[in-house]
PDB file of C-alpha atoms in Angstrom:
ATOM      1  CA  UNK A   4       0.000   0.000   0.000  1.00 44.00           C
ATOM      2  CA  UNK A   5       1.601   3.437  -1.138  1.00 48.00           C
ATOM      3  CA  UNK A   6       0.645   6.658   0.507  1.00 55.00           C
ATOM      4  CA  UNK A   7       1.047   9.597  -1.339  1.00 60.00           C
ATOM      5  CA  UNK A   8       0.095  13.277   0.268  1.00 53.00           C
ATOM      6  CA  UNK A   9       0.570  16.325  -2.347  1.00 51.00           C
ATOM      7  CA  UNK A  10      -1.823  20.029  -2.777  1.00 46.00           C
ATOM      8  CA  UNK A  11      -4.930  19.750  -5.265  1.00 59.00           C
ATOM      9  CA  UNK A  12      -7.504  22.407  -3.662  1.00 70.00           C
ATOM     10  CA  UNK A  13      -7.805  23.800  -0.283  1.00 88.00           C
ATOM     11  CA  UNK A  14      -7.406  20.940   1.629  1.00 90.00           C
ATOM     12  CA  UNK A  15      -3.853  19.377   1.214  1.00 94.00           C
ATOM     13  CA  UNK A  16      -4.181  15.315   0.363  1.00 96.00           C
ATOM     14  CA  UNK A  17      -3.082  12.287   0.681  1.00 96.00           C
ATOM     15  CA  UNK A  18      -3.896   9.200  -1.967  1.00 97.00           C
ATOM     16  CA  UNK A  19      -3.744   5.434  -1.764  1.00 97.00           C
ATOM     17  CA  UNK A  20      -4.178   2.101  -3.069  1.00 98.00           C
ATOM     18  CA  UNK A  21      -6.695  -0.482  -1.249  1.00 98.00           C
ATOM     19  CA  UNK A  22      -8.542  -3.278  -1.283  1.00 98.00           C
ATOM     20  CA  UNK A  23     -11.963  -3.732  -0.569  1.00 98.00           C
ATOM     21  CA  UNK A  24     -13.036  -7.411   0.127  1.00 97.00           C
ATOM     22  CA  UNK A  25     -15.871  -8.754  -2.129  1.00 95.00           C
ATOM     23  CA  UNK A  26     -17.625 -11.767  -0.276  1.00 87.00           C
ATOM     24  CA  UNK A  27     -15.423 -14.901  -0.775  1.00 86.00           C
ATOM     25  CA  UNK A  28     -13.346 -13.622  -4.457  1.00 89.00           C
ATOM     26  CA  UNK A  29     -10.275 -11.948  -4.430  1.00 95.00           C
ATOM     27  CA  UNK A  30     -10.591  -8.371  -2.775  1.00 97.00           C
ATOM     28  CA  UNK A  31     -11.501  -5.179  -5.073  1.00 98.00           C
ATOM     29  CA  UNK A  32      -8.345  -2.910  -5.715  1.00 98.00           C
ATOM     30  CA  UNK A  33      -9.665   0.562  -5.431  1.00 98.00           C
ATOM     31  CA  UNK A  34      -7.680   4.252  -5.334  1.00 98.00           C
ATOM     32  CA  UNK A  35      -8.843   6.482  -2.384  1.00 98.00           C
ATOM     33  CA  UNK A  36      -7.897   9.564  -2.133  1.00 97.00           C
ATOM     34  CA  UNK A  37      -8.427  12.148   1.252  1.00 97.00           C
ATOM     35  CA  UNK A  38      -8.071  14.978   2.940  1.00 96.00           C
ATOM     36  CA  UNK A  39      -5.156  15.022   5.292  1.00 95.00           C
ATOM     37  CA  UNK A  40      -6.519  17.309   8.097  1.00 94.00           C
ATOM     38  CA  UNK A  41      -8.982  15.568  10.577  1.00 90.00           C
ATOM     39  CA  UNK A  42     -12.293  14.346  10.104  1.00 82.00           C
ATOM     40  CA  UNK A  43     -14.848  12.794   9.332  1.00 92.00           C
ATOM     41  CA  UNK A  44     -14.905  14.019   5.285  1.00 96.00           C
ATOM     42  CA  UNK A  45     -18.018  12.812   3.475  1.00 97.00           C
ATOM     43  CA  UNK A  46     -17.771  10.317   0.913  1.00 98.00           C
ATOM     44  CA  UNK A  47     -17.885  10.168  -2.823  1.00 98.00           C
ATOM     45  CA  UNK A  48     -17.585   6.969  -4.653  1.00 98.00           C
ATOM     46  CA  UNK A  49     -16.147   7.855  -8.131  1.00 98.00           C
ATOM     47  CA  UNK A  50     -17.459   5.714 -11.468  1.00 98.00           C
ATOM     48  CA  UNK A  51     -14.854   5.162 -13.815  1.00 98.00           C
ATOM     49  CA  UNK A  52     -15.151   5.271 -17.409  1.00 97.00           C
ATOM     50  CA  UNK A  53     -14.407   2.401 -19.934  1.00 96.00           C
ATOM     51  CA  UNK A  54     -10.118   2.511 -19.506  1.00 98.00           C
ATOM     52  CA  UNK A  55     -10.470   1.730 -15.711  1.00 98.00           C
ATOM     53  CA  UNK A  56      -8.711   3.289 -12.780  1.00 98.00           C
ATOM     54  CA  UNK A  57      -6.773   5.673 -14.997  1.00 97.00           C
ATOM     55  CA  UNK A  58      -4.795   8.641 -14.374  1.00 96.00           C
ATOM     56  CA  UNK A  59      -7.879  10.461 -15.608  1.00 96.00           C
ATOM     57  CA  UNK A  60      -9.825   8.801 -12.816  1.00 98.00           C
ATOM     58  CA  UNK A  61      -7.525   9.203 -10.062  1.00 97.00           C
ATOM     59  CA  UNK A  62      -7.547  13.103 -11.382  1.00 96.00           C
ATOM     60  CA  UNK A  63     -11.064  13.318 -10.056  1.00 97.00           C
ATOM     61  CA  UNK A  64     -10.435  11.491  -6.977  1.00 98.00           C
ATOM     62  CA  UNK A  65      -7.836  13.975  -5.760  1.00 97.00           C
ATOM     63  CA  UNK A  66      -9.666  17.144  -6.918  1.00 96.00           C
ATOM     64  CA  UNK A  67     -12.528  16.227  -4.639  1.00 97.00           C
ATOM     65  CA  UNK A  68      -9.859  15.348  -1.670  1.00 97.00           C
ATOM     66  CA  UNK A  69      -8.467  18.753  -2.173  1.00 95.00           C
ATOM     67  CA  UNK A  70     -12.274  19.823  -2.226  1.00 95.00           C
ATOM     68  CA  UNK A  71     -12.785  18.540   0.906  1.00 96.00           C
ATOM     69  CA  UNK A  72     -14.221  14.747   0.256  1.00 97.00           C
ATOM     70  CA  UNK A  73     -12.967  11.060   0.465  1.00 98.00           C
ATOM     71  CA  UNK A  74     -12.751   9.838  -2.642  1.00 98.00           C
ATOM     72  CA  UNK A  75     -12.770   6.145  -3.615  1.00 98.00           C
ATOM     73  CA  UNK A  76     -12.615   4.712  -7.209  1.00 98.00           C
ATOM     74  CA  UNK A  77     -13.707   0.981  -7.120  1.00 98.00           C
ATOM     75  CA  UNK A  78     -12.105  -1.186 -10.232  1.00 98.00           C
ATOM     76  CA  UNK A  79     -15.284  -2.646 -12.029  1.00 98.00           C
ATOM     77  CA  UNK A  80     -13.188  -4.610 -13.962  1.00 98.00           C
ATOM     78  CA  UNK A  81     -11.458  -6.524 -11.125  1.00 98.00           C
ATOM     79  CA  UNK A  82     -13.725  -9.252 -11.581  1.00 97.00           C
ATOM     80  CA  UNK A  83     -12.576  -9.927 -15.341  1.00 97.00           C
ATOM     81  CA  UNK A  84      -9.453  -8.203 -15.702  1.00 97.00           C
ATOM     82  CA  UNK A  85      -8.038  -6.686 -12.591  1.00 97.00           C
ATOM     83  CA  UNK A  86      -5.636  -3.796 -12.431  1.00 96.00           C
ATOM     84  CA  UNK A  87      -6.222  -2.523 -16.242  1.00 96.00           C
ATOM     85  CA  UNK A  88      -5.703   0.756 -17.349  1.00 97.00           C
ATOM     86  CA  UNK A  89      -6.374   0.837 -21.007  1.00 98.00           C
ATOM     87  CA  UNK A  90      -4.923   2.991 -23.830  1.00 97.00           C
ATOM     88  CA  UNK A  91      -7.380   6.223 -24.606  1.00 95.00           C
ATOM     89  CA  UNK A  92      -6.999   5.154 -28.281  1.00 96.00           C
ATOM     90  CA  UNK A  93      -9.170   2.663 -30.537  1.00 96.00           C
ATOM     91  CA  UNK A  94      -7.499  -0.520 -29.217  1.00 97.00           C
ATOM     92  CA  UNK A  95      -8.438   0.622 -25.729  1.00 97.00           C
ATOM     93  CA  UNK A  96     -11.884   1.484 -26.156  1.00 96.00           C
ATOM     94  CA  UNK A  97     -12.530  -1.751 -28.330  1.00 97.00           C
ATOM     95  CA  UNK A  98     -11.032  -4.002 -25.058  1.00 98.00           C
ATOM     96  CA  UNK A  99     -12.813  -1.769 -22.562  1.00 97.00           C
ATOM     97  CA  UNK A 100     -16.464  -2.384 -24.512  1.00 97.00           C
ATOM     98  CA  UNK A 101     -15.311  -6.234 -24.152  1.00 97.00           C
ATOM     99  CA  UNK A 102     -14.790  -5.956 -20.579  1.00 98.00           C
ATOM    100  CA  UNK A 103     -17.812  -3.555 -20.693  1.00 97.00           C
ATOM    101  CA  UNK A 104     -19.792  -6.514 -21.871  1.00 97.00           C
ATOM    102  CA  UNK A 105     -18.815  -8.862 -18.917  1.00 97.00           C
ATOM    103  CA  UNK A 106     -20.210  -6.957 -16.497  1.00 97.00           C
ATOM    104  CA  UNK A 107     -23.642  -7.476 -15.001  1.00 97.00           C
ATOM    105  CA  UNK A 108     -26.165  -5.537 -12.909  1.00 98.00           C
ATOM    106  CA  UNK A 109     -25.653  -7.676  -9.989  1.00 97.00           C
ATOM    107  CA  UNK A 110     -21.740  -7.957  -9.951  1.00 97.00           C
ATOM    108  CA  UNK A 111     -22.183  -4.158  -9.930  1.00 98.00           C
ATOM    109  CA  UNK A 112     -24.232  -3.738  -7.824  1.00 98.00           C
ATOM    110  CA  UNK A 113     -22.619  -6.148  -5.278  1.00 97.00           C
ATOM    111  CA  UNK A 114     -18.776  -4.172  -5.426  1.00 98.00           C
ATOM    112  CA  UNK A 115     -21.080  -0.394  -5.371  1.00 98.00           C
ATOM    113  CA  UNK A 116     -22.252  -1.619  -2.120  1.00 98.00           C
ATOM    114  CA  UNK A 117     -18.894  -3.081  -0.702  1.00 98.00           C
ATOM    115  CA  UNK A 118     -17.563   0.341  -1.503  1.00 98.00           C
ATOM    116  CA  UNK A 119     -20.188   2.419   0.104  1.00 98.00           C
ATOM    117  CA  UNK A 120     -19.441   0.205   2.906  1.00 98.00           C
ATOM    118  CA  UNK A 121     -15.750   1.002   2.636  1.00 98.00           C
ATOM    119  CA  UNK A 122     -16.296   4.655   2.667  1.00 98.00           C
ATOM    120  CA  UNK A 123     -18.565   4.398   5.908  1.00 97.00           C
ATOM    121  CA  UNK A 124     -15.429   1.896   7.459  1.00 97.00           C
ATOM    122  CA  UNK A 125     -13.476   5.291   7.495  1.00 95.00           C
ATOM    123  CA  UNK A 126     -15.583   7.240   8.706  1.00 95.00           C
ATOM    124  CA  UNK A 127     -18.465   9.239   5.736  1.00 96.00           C
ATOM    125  CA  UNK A 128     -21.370   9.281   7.567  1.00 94.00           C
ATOM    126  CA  UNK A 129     -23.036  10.490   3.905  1.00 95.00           C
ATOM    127  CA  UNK A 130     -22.076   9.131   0.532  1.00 98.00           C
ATOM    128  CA  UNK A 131     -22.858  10.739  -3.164  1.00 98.00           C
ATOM    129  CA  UNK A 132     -21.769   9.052  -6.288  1.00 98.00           C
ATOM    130  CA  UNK A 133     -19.829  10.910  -9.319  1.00 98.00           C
ATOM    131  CA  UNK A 134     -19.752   8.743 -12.257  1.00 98.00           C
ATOM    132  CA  UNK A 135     -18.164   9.481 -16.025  1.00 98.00           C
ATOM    133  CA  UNK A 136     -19.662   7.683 -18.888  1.00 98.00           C
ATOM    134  CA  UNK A 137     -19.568   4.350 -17.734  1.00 98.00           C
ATOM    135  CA  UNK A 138     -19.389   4.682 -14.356  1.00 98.00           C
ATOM    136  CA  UNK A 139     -22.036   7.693 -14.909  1.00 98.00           C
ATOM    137  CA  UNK A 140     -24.109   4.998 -16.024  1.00 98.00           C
ATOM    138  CA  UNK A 141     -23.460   2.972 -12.379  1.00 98.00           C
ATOM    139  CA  UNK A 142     -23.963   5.982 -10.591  1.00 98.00           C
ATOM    140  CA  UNK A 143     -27.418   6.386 -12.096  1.00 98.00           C
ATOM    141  CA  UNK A 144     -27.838   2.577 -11.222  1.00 98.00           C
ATOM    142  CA  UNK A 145     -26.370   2.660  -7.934  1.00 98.00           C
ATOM    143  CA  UNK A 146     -29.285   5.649  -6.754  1.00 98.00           C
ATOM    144  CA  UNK A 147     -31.672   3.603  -7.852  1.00 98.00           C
ATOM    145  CA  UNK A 148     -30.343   1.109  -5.097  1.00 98.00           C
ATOM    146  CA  UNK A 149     -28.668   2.730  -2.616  1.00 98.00           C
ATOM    147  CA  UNK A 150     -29.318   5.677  -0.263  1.00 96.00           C
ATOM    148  CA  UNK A 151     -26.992   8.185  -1.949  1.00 98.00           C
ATOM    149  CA  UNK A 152     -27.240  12.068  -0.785  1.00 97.00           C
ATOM    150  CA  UNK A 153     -26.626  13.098  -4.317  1.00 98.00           C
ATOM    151  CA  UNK A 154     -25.002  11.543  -7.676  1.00 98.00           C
ATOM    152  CA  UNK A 155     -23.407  13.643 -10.791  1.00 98.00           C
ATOM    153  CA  UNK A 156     -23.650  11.847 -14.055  1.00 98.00           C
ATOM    154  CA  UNK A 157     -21.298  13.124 -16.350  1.00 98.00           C
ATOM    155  CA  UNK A 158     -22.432  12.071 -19.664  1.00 98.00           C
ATOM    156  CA  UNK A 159     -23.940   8.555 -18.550  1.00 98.00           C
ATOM    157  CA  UNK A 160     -24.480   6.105 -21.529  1.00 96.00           C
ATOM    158  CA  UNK A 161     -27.291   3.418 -22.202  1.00 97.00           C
ATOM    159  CA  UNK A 162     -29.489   4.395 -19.942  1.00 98.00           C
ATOM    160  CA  UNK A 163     -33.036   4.153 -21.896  1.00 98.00           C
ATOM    161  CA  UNK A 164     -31.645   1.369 -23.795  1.00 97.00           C
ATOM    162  CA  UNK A 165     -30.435  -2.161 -22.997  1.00 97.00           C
ATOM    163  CA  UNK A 166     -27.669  -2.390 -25.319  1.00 96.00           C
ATOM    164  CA  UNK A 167     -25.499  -2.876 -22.498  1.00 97.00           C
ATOM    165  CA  UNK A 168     -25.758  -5.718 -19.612  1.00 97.00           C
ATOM    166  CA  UNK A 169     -25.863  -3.852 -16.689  1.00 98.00           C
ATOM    167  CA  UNK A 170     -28.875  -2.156 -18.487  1.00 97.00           C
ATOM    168  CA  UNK A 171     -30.642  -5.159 -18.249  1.00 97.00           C
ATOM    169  CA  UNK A 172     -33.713  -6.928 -17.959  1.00 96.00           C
ATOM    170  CA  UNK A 173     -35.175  -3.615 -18.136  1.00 98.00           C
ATOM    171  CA  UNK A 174     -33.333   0.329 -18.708  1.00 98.00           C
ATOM    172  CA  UNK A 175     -31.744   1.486 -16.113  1.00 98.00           C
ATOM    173  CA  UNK A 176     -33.601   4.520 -16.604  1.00 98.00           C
ATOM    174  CA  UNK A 177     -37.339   2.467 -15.993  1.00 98.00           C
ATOM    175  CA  UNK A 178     -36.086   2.699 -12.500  1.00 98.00           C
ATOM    176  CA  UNK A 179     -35.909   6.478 -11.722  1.00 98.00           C
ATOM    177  CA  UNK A 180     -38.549   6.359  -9.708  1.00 98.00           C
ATOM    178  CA  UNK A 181     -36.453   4.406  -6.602  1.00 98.00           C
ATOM    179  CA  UNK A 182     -33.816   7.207  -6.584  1.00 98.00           C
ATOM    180  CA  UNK A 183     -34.202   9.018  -3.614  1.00 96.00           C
ATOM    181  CA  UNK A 184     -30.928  11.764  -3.554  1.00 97.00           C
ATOM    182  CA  UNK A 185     -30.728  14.878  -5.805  1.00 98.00           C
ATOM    183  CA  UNK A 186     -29.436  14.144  -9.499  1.00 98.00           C
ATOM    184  CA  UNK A 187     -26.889  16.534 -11.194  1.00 98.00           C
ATOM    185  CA  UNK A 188     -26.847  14.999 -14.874  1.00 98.00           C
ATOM    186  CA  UNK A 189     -23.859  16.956 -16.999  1.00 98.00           C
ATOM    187  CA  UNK A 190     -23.808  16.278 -20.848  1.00 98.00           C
ATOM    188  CA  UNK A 191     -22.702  17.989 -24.252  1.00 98.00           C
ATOM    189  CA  UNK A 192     -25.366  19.051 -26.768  1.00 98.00           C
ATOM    190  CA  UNK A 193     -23.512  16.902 -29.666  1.00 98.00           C
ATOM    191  CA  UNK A 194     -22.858  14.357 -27.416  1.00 98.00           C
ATOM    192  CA  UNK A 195     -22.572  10.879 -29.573  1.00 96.00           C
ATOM    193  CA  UNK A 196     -22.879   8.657 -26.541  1.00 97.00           C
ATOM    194  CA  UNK A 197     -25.794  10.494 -25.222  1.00 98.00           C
ATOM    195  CA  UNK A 198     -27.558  11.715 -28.189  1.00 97.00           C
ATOM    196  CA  UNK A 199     -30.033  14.951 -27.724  1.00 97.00           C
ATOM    197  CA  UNK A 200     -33.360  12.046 -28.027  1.00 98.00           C
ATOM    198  CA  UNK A 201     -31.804  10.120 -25.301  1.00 98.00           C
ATOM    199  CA  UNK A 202     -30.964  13.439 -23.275  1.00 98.00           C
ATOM    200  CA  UNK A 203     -34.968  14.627 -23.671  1.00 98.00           C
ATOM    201  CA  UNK A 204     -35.530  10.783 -21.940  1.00 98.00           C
ATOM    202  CA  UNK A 205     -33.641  11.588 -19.127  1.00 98.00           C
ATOM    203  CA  UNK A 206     -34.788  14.627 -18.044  1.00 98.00           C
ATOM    204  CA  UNK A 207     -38.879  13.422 -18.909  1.00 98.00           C
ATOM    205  CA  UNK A 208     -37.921  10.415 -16.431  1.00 98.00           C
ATOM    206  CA  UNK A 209     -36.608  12.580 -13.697  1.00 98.00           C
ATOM    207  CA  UNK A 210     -39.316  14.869 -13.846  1.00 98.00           C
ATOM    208  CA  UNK A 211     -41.754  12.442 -13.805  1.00 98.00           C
ATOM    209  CA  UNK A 212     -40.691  10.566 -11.196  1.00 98.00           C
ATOM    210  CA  UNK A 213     -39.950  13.767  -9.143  1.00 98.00           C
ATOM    211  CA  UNK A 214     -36.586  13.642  -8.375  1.00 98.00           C
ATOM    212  CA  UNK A 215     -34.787  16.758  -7.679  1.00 97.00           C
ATOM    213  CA  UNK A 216     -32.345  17.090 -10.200  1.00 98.00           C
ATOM    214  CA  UNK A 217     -30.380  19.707 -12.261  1.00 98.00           C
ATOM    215  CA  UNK A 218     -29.974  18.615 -16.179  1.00 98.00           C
ATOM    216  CA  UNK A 219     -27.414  21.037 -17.963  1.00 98.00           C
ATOM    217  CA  UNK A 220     -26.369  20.427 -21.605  1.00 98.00           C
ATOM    218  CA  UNK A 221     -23.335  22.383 -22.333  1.00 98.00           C
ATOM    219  CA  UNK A 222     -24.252  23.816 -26.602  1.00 98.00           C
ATOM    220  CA  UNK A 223     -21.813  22.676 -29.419  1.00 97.00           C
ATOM    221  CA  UNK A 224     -19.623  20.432 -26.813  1.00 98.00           C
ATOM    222  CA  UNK A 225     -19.355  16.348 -27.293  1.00 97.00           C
ATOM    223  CA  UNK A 226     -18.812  13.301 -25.001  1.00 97.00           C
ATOM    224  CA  UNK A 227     -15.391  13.257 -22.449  1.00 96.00           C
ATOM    225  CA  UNK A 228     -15.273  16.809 -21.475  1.00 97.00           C
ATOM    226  CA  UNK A 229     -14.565  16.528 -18.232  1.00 96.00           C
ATOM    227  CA  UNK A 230     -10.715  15.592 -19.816  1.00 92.00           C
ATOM    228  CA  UNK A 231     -10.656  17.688 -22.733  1.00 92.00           C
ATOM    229  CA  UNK A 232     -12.482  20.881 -22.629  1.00 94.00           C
ATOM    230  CA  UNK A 233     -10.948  23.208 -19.626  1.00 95.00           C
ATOM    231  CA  UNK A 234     -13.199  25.848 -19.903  1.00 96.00           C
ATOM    232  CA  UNK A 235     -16.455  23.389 -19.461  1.00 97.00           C
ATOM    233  CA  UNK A 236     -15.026  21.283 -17.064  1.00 96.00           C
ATOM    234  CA  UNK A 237     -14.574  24.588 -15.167  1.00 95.00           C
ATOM    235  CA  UNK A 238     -18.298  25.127 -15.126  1.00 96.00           C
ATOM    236  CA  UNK A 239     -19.115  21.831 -14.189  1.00 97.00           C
ATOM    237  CA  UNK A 240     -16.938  21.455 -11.675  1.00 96.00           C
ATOM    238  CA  UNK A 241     -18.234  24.557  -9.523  1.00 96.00           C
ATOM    239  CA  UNK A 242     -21.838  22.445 -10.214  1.00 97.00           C
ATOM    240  CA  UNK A 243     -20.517  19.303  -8.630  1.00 97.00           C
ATOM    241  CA  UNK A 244     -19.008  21.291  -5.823  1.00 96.00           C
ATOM    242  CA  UNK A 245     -21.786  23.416  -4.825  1.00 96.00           C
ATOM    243  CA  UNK A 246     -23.849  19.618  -5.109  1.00 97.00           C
ATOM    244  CA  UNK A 247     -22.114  17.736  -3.336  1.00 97.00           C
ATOM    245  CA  UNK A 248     -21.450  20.539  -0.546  1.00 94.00           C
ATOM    246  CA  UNK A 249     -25.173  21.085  -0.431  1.00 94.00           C
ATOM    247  CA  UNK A 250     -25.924  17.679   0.791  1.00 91.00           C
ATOM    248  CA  UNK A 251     -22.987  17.125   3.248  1.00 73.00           C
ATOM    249  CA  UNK A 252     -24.518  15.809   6.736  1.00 49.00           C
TER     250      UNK A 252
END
């Protein structure tokens, strides 16, 4: 286990690598990162997108430690392929829509909760979810299940369709209705993952259902902005802040 502590906001950080036990299989590797001043901190569990536990990933972790949070990023694919951190280039996206396809609503489900569980071990009373693309997708999933103050989906895939198997026997999004924290749901107008139709669907389902929930399309910006467009990730960052501050208990 390596500790690192370094400066990412106002709070000054430290990071690690951990393992979270998952009934009788090998234990979960997950990255957690903290504040180093004294608690408690609430918790965040962060979704990670196709490529795993990347440096991308871990990026988000520490900018909510430095924001005042613990932030834990389970590995979803540590039941297939443990440990991977795939290229951000064709070869990796084609193996991380493989590994994509092994996963299934229940295996998810099951490692969420061990790592909510985790998260209350050291000491978040409350947790909130932030999930990107994939792991937007679980976060969506995981509100539906679990009692999570708040979740931010930043450009979650699938979710009125069941092209995917955690999307499956019925959408994800059929089961708005059981979420019971606030939604913050961050996508790009010319999003290809998310398409405009799909991002009507989501905010008709949320409304419906009556969750409270904030549904911001950023005009003429596309899928994965969080890593490649400063300026918006700016903007949404202050949202997920002012969020996830909101609902601290």
């Amino acid at each position: 286990m390596n500790t690192n502590v370094g400066m990412t906001g106002p709070y000054a950080i430290r990071t690690e690598h951990v393992d979270i036990p998952v009934g009788d299989r090998p234990p979960m590797a997950a990255y957690i990162a903290r504040p180093t001043a004294p608690g408690p901190f609430p918790g965040v569990l962060v979704g990670m997108e196709l490529f795993g536990v990347d440096a991308g990933v871990r990026d988000v972790c520490d900018q909510l430690a430095g924001l005042g949070f613990v932030a834990l990023a389970p590995d979803f694919h540590h039941r297939t392929a443990p440990g991977s951190e795939l290229p951000r280039d064709p070869a990796g996206r084609e193996r991380g829509f493989e590994l994509l396809g092994l996963m299934t609503r229940t295996t998810v489900l099951s490692d969420v909760r061990a790592a909510i569980d985790h998260l209350h071990a050291v000491g978040s009373k409350r947790v909130s979810m932030v999930g990107l693309s994939l792991g937007g997708h679980i976060a969506y999933l995981a509100a539906t299940e679990f009692d999570l103050a708040a979740v931010v989906v930043f450009y979650g895939g699938w979710l009125p369709t069941t092209d995917i198997p955690i999307s499956r026997p019925e959408p994800t999004l059929s089961l708005t209705p059981k979420i019971t924290g606030r939604v913050l749901f961050l996508v790009g107008e010319v999003d290809h993952v998310v398409p405009p139709e799909q991002q009507r669907e989501i905010t008709d389902a949320l409304r419906e259902a009556g969750i409270r929930h904030e549904m911001v399309v950023y005009p003429g910006i596309g899928h994965g902005f969080l890593h490649a467009d400063p300026t918006t990730a700016s903007d949404a960052w202050r949202r997920v802040h002012t969020l996830l501050t909101s609902v601290e208990g």
